[in-house]
mmCIF file of C-alpha atoms in Angstrom:
data_model
loop_
_atom_site.group_PDB
_atom_site.id
_atom_site.type_symbol
_atom_site.label_atom_id
_atom_site.label_comp_id
_atom_site.label_asym_id
_atom_site.label_seq_id
_atom_site.Cartn_x
_atom_site.Cartn_y
_atom_site.Cartn_z
ATOM 1 C CA UNK A 1281 -65.052 41.688 -73.653
ATOM 2 C CA UNK A 1282 -68.703 40.783 -73.593
ATOM 3 C CA UNK A 1283 -71.484 42.072 -71.334
ATOM 4 C CA UNK A 1284 -71.355 39.164 -68.877
ATOM 5 C CA UNK A 1285 -67.670 39.586 -68.112
ATOM 6 C CA UNK A 1286 -68.180 43.337 -67.703
ATOM 7 C CA UNK A 1287 -70.791 42.636 -65.030
ATOM 8 C CA UNK A 1288 -68.411 40.246 -63.298
ATOM 9 C CA UNK A 1289 -65.635 42.849 -63.221
ATOM 10 C CA UNK A 1290 -68.022 45.564 -62.087
ATOM 11 C CA UNK A 1291 -69.278 43.298 -59.316
ATOM 12 C CA UNK A 1292 -65.712 42.670 -58.134
ATOM 13 C CA UNK A 1293 -64.860 46.371 -58.206
ATOM 14 C CA UNK A 1294 -67.986 47.208 -56.196
ATOM 15 C CA UNK A 1295 -67.258 44.531 -53.605
ATOM 16 C CA UNK A 1296 -63.638 45.625 -53.176
ATOM 17 C CA UNK A 1297 -64.710 49.279 -52.947
ATOM 18 C CA UNK A 1298 -67.352 48.413 -50.368
ATOM 19 C CA UNK A 1299 -64.694 46.556 -48.381
ATOM 20 C CA UNK A 1300 -62.584 49.738 -48.410
ATOM 21 C CA UNK A 1301 -65.594 51.728 -47.157
ATOM 22 C CA UNK A 1302 -65.976 49.137 -44.398
ATOM 23 C CA UNK A 1303 -62.297 49.433 -43.448
ATOM 24 C CA UNK A 1304 -62.557 53.223 -43.307
ATOM 25 C CA UNK A 1305 -65.520 53.202 -40.947
ATOM 26 C CA UNK A 1306 -64.038 50.428 -38.781
ATOM 27 C CA UNK A 1307 -60.859 52.477 -38.427
ATOM 28 C CA UNK A 1308 -62.767 55.674 -37.634
ATOM 29 C CA UNK A 1309 -65.083 54.111 -35.051
ATOM 30 C CA UNK A 1310 -62.226 52.116 -33.537
ATOM 31 C CA UNK A 1311 -60.190 55.311 -33.225
ATOM 32 C CA UNK A 1312 -62.900 56.843 -31.043
ATOM 33 C CA UNK A 1313 -64.028 53.749 -29.133
ATOM 34 C CA UNK A 1314 -60.487 52.724 -28.208
ATOM 35 C CA UNK A 1315 -60.186 56.136 -26.535
ATOM 36 C CA UNK A 1316 -57.428 57.516 -28.688
ATOM 37 C CA UNK A 1317 -57.241 61.047 -27.372
ATOM 38 C CA UNK A 1318 -55.594 62.581 -30.392
ATOM 39 C CA UNK A 1319 -57.154 64.273 -33.404
ATOM 40 C CA UNK A 1320 -56.364 62.210 -36.513
ATOM 41 C CA UNK A 1321 -55.803 65.119 -38.902
ATOM 42 C CA UNK A 1322 -54.106 67.715 -36.698
ATOM 43 C CA UNK A 1323 -52.467 65.612 -33.973
ATOM 44 C CA UNK A 1324 -53.906 67.837 -31.230
ATOM 45 C CA UNK A 1325 -55.063 66.367 -27.918
ATOM 46 C CA UNK A 1326 -58.812 65.956 -27.909
ATOM 47 C CA UNK A 1327 -61.577 64.810 -25.559
ATOM 48 C CA UNK A 1328 -64.396 62.974 -27.359
ATOM 49 C CA UNK A 1329 -67.913 64.117 -26.534
ATOM 50 C CA UNK A 1330 -70.435 61.446 -25.438
ATOM 51 C CA UNK A 1331 -72.463 61.999 -28.615
ATOM 52 C CA UNK A 1332 -69.390 61.193 -30.729
ATOM 53 C CA UNK A 1333 -68.781 58.014 -28.731
ATOM 54 C CA UNK A 1334 -72.432 56.945 -29.140
ATOM 55 C CA UNK A 1335 -72.331 57.654 -32.871
ATOM 56 C CA UNK A 1336 -69.133 55.635 -33.209
ATOM 57 C CA UNK A 1337 -70.786 52.695 -31.445
ATOM 58 C CA UNK A 1338 -73.704 52.874 -33.903
ATOM 59 C CA UNK A 1339 -71.286 53.072 -36.849
ATOM 60 C CA UNK A 1340 -69.455 50.027 -35.493
ATOM 61 C CA UNK A 1341 -72.758 48.131 -35.399
ATOM 62 C CA UNK A 1342 -73.587 49.170 -38.980
ATOM 63 C CA UNK A 1343 -70.039 48.202 -39.998
ATOM 64 C CA UNK A 1344 -70.512 44.709 -38.596
ATOM 65 C CA UNK A 1345 -73.758 44.362 -40.573
ATOM 66 C CA UNK A 1346 -71.904 45.596 -43.672
ATOM 67 C CA UNK A 1347 -69.182 42.986 -43.113
ATOM 68 C CA UNK A 1348 -71.763 40.193 -42.988
ATOM 69 C CA UNK A 1349 -73.526 41.640 -46.043
ATOM 70 C CA UNK A 1350 -70.234 41.736 -47.950
ATOM 71 C CA UNK A 1351 -69.585 38.082 -47.197
ATOM 72 C CA UNK A 1352 -73.125 37.142 -48.241
ATOM 73 C CA UNK A 1353 -72.917 39.195 -51.423
ATOM 74 C CA UNK A 1354 -69.594 37.568 -52.275
ATOM 75 C CA UNK A 1355 -71.427 34.232 -52.097
ATOM 76 C CA UNK A 1356 -74.095 35.718 -54.418
ATOM 77 C CA UNK A 1357 -76.968 35.901 -51.970
ATOM 78 C CA UNK A 1358 -79.364 38.613 -53.240
ATOM 79 C CA UNK A 1359 -80.768 39.526 -49.819
ATOM 80 C CA UNK A 1360 -77.260 40.237 -48.547
ATOM 81 C CA UNK A 1361 -76.740 42.698 -51.406
ATOM 82 C CA UNK A 1362 -79.821 44.603 -50.253
ATOM 83 C CA UNK A 1363 -78.342 44.816 -46.753
ATOM 84 C CA UNK A 1364 -75.085 46.061 -48.260
ATOM 85 C CA UNK A 1365 -76.900 48.875 -50.056
ATOM 86 C CA UNK A 1366 -78.832 49.703 -46.876
ATOM 87 C CA UNK A 1367 -75.601 49.994 -44.896
ATOM 88 C CA UNK A 1368 -74.083 52.292 -47.519
ATOM 89 C CA UNK A 1369 -77.179 54.514 -47.346
ATOM 90 C CA UNK A 1370 -76.910 54.513 -43.533
ATOM 91 C CA UNK A 1371 -73.286 55.660 -43.821
ATOM 92 C CA UNK A 1372 -74.362 58.418 -46.235
ATOM 93 C CA UNK A 1373 -76.995 59.605 -43.745
ATOM 94 C CA UNK A 1374 -74.366 59.581 -40.981
ATOM 95 C CA UNK A 1375 -72.062 61.677 -43.175
ATOM 96 C CA UNK A 1376 -74.863 64.168 -43.847
ATOM 97 C CA UNK A 1377 -75.563 64.486 -40.117
ATOM 98 C CA UNK A 1378 -71.865 64.878 -39.363
ATOM 99 C CA UNK A 1379 -71.639 67.656 -41.942
ATOM 100 C CA UNK A 1380 -74.564 69.456 -40.308
ATOM 101 C CA UNK A 1381 -72.992 69.126 -36.845
ATOM 102 C CA UNK A 1382 -69.595 70.308 -38.092
ATOM 103 C CA UNK A 1383 -71.256 73.283 -39.751
ATOM 104 C CA UNK A 1384 -73.061 74.146 -36.497
ATOM 105 C CA UNK A 1385 -69.927 73.747 -34.386
ATOM 106 C CA UNK A 1386 -67.242 75.346 -36.562
ATOM 107 C CA UNK A 1387 -69.219 77.468 -39.002
ATOM 108 C CA UNK A 1388 -69.153 77.260 -42.789
ATOM 109 C CA UNK A 1389 -66.395 75.276 -44.423
ATOM 110 C CA UNK A 1390 -63.913 77.560 -46.146
ATOM 111 C CA UNK A 1391 -63.260 77.156 -49.873
ATOM 112 C CA UNK A 1392 -60.301 74.957 -50.669
ATOM 113 C CA UNK A 1393 -60.698 72.698 -47.635
ATOM 114 C CA UNK A 1394 -61.511 69.038 -48.053
ATOM 115 C CA UNK A 1395 -65.152 69.141 -47.173
ATOM 116 C CA UNK A 1396 -67.493 66.541 -45.804
ATOM 117 C CA UNK A 1397 -70.094 67.758 -48.289
ATOM 118 C CA UNK A 1398 -68.784 65.381 -50.944
ATOM 119 C CA UNK A 1399 -68.734 62.168 -48.898
ATOM 120 C CA UNK A 1400 -72.487 61.649 -48.565
ATOM 121 C CA UNK A 1401 -73.246 62.088 -52.298
ATOM 122 C CA UNK A 1402 -70.333 59.798 -53.193
ATOM 123 C CA UNK A 1403 -71.662 57.124 -50.839
ATOM 124 C CA UNK A 1404 -75.135 57.489 -52.341
ATOM 125 C CA UNK A 1405 -73.716 57.129 -55.859
ATOM 126 C CA UNK A 1406 -71.797 54.059 -54.709
ATOM 127 C CA UNK A 1407 -75.011 52.630 -53.182
ATOM 128 C CA UNK A 1408 -76.863 53.259 -56.462
ATOM 129 C CA UNK A 1409 -74.149 51.436 -58.424
ATOM 130 C CA UNK A 1410 -74.290 48.544 -55.955
ATOM 131 C CA UNK A 1411 -78.071 48.436 -56.339
ATOM 132 C CA UNK A 1412 -77.753 48.350 -60.120
ATOM 133 C CA UNK A 1413 -75.041 45.708 -60.395
ATOM 134 C CA UNK A 1414 -75.455 43.622 -57.219
ATOM 135 C CA UNK A 1415 -79.169 43.711 -56.365
ATOM 136 C CA UNK A 1416 -80.625 44.277 -59.824
ATOM 137 C CA UNK A 1417 -78.646 41.393 -61.269
ATOM 138 C CA UNK A 1418 -80.775 38.413 -62.301
#
């Protein structure tokens, strides 16, 4: 396999992975905005705070921009790839803020729990890979 075909496969993997990120955030924001009054992980009844509803509306807006950027990047428009990376960075910032708010509300995360601390760095790594293979590609 030569270098060109490796870039093509990497580009496809990054686009499919970014589509999965998009689906995750659409599901999460839709869960809140459609007024589902049940906690996703525990099944307990839950009343969403107004700040959570506002944040979900912002994430839905960023998700719609990401969807348009994905379509543009699929058609190999370089400016769309920059928007895609920007949306991934925005999601990473949202994850960092959510981690801070969870830490303030519930205290430190106990060892062994799936923690939100890993999501923001993973999104930033994904954004860096997208920058390298989608934006930096000439």
